[in-house]
CSV table of C-alpha atoms in Angstrom, one decimal:
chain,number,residue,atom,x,y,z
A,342,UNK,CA,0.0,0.0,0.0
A,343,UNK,CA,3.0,2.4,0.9
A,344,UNK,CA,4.6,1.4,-2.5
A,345,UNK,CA,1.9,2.3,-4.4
A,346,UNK,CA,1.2,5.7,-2.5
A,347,UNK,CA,4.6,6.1,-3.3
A,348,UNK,CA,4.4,5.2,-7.3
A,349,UNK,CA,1.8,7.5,-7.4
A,350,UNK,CA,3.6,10.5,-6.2
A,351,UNK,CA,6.4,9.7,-8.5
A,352,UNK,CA,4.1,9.7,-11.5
A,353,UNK,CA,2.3,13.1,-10.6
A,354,UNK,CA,6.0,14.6,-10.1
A,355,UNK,CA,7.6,13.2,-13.3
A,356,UNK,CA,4.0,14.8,-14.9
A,357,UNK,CA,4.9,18.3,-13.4
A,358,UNK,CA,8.1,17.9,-14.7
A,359,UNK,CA,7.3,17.2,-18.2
A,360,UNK,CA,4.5,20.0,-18.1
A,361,UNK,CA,7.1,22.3,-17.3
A,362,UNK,CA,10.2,21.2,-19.5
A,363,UNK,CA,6.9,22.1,-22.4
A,364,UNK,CA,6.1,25.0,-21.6
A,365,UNK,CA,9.8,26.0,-21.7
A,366,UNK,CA,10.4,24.4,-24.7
A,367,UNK,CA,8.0,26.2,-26.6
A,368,UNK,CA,8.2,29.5,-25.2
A,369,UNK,CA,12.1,29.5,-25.4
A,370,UNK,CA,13.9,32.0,-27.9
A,371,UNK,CA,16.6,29.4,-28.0
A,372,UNK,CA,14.1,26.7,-30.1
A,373,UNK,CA,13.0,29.5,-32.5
A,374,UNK,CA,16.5,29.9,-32.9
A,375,UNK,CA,17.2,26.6,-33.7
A,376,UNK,CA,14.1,26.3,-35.7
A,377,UNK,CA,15.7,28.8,-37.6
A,378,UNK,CA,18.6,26.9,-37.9
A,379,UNK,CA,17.4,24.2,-39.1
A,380,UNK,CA,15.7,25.7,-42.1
A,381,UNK,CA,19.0,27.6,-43.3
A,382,UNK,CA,19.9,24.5,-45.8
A,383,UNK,CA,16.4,24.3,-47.1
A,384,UNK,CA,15.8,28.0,-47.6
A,385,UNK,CA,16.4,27.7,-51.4
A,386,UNK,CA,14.4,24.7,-51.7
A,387,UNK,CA,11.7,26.6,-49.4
A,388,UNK,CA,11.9,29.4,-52.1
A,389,UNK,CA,11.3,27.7,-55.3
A,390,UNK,CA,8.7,25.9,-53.9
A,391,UNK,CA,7.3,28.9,-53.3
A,392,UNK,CA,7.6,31.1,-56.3
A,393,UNK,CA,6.4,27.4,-57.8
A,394,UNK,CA,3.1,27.6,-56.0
A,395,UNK,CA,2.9,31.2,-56.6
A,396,UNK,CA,3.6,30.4,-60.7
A,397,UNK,CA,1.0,27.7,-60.4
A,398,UNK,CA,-1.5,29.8,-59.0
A,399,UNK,CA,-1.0,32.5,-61.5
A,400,UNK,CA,-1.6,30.3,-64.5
A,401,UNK,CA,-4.6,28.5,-62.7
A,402,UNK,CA,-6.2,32.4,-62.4
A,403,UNK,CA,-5.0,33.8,-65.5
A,404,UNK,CA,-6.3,30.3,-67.7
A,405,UNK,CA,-9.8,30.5,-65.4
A,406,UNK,CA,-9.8,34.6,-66.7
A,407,UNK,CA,-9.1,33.8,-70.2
A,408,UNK,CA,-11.8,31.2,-70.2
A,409,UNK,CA,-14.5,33.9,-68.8
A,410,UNK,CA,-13.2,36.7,-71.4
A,411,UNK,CA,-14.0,34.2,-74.7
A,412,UNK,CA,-17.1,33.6,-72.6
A,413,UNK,CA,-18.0,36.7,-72.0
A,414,UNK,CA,-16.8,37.5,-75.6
A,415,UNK,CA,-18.8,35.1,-77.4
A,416,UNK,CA,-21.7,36.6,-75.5
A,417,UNK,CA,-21.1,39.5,-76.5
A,418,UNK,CA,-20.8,39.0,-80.2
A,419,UNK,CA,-24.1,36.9,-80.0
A,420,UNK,CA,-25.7,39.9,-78.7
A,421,UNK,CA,-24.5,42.4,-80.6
A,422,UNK,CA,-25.4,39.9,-83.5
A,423,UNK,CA,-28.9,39.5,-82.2
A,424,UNK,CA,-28.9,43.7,-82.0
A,425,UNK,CA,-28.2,43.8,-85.4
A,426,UNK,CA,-30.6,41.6,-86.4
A,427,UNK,CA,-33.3,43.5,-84.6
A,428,UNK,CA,-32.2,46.7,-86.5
A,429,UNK,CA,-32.8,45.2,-89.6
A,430,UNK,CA,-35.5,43.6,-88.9
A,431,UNK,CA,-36.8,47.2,-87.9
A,432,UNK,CA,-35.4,48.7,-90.7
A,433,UNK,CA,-37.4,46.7,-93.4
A,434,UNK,CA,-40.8,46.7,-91.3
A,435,UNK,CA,-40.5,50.7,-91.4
A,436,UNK,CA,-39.6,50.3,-95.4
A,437,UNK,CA,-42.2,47.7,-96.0
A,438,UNK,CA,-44.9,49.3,-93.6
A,439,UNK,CA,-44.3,52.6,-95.8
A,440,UNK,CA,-44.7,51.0,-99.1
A,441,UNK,CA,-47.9,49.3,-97.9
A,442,UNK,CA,-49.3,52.9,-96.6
A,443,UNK,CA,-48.4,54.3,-99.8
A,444,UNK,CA,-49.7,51.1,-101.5
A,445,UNK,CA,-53.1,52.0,-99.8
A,446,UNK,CA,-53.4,54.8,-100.2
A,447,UNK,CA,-52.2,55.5,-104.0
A,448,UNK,CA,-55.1,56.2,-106.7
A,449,UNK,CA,-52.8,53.8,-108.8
A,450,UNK,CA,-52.7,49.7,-108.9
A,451,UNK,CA,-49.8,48.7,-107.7
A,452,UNK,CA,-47.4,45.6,-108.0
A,453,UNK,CA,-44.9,45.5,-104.9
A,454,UNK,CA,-41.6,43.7,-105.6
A,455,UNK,CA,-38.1,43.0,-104.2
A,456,UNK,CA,-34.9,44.0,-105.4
A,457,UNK,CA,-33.1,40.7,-106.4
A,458,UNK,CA,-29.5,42.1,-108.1
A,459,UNK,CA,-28.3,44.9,-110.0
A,460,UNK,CA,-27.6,44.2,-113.2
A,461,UNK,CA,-24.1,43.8,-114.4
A,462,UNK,CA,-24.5,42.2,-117.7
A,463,UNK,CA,-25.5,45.2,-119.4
A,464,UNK,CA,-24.7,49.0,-120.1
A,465,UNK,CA,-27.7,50.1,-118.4
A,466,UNK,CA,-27.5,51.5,-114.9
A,467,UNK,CA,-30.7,48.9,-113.7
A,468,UNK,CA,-31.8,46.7,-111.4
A,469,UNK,CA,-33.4,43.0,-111.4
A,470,UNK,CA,-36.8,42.6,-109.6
A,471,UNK,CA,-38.5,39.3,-108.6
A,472,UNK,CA,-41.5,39.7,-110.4
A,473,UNK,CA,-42.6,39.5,-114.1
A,474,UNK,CA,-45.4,38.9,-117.0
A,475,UNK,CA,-46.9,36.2,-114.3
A,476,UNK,CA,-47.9,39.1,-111.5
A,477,UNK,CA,-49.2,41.5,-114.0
A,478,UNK,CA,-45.7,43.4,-114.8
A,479,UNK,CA,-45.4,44.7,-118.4
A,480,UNK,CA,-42.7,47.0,-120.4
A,481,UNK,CA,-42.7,50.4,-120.1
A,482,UNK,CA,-44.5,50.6,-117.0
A,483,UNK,CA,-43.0,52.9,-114.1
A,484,UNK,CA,-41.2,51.6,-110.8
A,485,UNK,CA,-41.5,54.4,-108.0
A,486,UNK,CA,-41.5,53.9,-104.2
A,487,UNK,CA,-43.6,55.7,-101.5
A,488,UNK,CA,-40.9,58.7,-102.2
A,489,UNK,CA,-41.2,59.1,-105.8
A,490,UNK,CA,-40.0,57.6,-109.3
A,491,UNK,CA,-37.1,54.5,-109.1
A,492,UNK,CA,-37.4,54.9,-113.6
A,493,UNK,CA,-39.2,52.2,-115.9
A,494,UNK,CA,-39.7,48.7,-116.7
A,495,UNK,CA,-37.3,47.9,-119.4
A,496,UNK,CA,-37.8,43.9,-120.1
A,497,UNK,CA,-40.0,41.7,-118.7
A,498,UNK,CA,-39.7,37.5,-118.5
A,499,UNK,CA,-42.1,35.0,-116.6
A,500,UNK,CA,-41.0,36.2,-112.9
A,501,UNK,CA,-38.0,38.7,-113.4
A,502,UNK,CA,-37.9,42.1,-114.6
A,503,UNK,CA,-35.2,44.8,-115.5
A,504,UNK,CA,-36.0,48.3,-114.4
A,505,UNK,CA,-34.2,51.0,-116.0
A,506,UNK,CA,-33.2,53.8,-113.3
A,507,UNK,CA,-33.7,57.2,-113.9
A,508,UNK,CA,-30.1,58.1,-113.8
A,509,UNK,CA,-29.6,55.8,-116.8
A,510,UNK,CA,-28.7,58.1,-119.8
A,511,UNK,CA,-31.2,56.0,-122.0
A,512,UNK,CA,-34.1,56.6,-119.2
A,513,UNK,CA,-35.9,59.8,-120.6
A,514,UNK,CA,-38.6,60.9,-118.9
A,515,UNK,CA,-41.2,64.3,-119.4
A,516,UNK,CA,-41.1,66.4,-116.1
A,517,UNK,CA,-42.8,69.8,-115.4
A,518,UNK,CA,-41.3,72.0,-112.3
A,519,UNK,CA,-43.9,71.9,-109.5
A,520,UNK,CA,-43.9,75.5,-108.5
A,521,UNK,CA,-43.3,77.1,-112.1
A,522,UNK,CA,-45.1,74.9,-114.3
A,523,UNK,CA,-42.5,74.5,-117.0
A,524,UNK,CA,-41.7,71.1,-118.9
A,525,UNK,CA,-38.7,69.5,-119.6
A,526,UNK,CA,-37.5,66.2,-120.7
A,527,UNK,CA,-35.5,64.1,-117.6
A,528,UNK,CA,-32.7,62.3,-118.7
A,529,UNK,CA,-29.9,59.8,-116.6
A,530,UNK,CA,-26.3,61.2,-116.1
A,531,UNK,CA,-24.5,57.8,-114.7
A,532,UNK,CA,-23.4,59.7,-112.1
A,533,UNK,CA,-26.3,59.1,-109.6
A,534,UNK,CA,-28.2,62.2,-110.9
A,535,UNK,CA,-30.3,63.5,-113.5
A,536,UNK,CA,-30.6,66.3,-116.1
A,537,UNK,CA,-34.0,68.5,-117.0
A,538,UNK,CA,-32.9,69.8,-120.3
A,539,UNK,CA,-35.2,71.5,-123.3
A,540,UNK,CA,-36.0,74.6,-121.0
A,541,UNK,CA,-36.5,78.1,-121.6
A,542,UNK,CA,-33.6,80.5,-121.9
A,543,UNK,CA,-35.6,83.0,-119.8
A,544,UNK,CA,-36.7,80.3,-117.2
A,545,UNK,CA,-38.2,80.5,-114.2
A,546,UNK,CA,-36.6,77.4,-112.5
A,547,UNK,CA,-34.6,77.8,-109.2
A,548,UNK,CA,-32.4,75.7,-106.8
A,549,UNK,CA,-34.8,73.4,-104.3
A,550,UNK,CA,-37.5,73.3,-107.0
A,551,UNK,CA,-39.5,69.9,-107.0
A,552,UNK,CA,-40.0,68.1,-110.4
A,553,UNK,CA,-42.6,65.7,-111.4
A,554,UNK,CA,-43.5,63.4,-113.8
A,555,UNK,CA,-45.5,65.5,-116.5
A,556,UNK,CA,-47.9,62.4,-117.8
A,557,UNK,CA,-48.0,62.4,-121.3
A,558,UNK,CA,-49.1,58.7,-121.8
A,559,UNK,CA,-51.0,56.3,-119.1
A,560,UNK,CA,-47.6,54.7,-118.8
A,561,UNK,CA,-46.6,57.5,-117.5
A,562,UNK,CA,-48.8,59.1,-114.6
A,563,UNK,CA,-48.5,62.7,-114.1
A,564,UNK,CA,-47.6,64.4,-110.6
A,565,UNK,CA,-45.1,61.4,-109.4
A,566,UNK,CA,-42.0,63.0,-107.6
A,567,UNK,CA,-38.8,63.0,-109.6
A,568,UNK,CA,-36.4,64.9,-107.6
A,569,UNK,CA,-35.1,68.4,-106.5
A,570,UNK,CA,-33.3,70.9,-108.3
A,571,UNK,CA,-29.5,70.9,-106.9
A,572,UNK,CA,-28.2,73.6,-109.6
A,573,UNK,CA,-28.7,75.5,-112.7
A,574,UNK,CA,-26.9,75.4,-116.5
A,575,UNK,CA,-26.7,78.1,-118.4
A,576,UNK,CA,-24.9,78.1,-121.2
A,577,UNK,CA,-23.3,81.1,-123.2
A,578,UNK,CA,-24.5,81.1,-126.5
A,579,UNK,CA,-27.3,78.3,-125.6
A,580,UNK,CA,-30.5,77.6,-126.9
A,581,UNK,CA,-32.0,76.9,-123.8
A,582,UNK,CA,-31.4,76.1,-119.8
A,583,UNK,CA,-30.7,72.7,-118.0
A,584,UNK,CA,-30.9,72.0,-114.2
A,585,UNK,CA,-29.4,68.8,-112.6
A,586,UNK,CA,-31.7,67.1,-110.6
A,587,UNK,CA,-31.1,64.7,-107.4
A,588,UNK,CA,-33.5,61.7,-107.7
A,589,UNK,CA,-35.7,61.7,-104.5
A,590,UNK,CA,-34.9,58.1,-104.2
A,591,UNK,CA,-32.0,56.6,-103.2
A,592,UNK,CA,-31.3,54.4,-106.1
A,593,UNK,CA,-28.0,53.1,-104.8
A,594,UNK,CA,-29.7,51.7,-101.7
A,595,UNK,CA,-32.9,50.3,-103.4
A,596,UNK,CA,-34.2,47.4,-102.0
A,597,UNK,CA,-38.1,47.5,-102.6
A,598,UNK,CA,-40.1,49.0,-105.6
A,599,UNK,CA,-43.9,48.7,-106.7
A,600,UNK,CA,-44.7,48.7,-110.2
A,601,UNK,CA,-47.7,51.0,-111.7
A,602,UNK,CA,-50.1,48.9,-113.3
């Protein structure tokens, strides 16, 4: 019984003991020295591994960014795509919801048809359009939009047409100035305009004047909007006056026409 009182005191003591050779241990500037050390001959070992990790982590952020910008790039592009899209889309319902008012609204019968090419294959400033002897369409009839004369139906097959443009040289058309009454004869120029020629020496016709279409035949109907007066030619010596004329339509961006029955 004494030897085991005795055991037991020994075994609390060597506890203190060991408590207290921790506590020194660890709090002790002499084994953070020695830590230190330690870790000299594996300092540059210590160092590349960590610029390694460092390197690593880089390229696992900067590969995780470049997969989010494509992402976010291809989103992007899709929407501006999509944006796009909705512009034209808006574009042609404002062109096409114009026609059909016009369309509607016009005292004339009217053919509506899309532009399908430009014609290349001959020395005619024209244009194809998708629709021919089938829909009604016939030679020498007029093409105008819902803002004035496009020029005149040249040939005609089963479901194509070629219109001639007003600016074509061969296109000639009778006018009569709006304000001032007086009658010339329209002609093309090839360069995106046209010419009123045959007028009086002593005439009346200005700068911003409107001409029409004078409507000498029912291929021809009087009162549709040729263009606007940009300037004025008078010649020495001439036997009358020319004006140059800017078609109301935008020939070089025609997409839609309807053809006067």
């Amino acid at each position: 019984m004494a030897l085991f009182r005795y055991l037991r005191r020994k075994k609390i003591s060597l506890l203190v003991i060991s408590i207290v050779i921790l506590v020194f241990v660890f709090t002790s500037p002499y084994l953070s020295y020695l830590k230190l050390s330690l870790a000299n001959p594996f300092k540059f070992p210590l160092y590349l591994a960590n610029l390694l990790g460092a390197e690593i982590k880089a390229l696992v952020s900067y590969r995780a960014n470049l997969i989010e910008n494509i992402r976010l790039k291809q989103e992007n592009d899709a929407l501006r795509q999509k944006l796009v899209s909705f512009k034209e889309i808006h574009e042609e319902n404002a062109r096409l919801s114009a026609l059909l008012s016009f369309k509607k609204n016009s005292p004339f019968l009217l053919i509506a048809a899309r532009v399908i090419a430009k014609d290349l294959a001959n020395w005619t400033n024209s244009v194809l359009i998708d629709k021919g002897l089938g829909d009604g369409v016939r030679q020498g009839q007029l093409a105008v939009t819902n803002l004035g004369l496009v020029g005149r139906i040249l040939e005609v097959s089963k479901s194509v047409s070629r219109v001639m443009l007003l600016t074509d040289p061969n296109c000639n058309i009778a006018g009569i100035v709006q304000r001032s009454r007086e009658t010339g004869i329209v002609s093309g120029s090839l360069l995106g305009k046209a010419t009123m020629r045959y007028l009086a020496l002593d005439s009346d016709i200005a700068k911003g004047d409107i001409v029409l279409t004078l409507g000498l035949s029912e291929n021809y109907p009087k009162g549709i909007i040729i263009g606007e007066v940009v300037s004025i030619i008078r010649e020495e010596n001439g036997i009358s006056v020319s004006a140059i004329i800017k078609p109301k339509v935008s020939l070089s961006n025609l997409e839609e026409v309807l053809v006067i029955k």
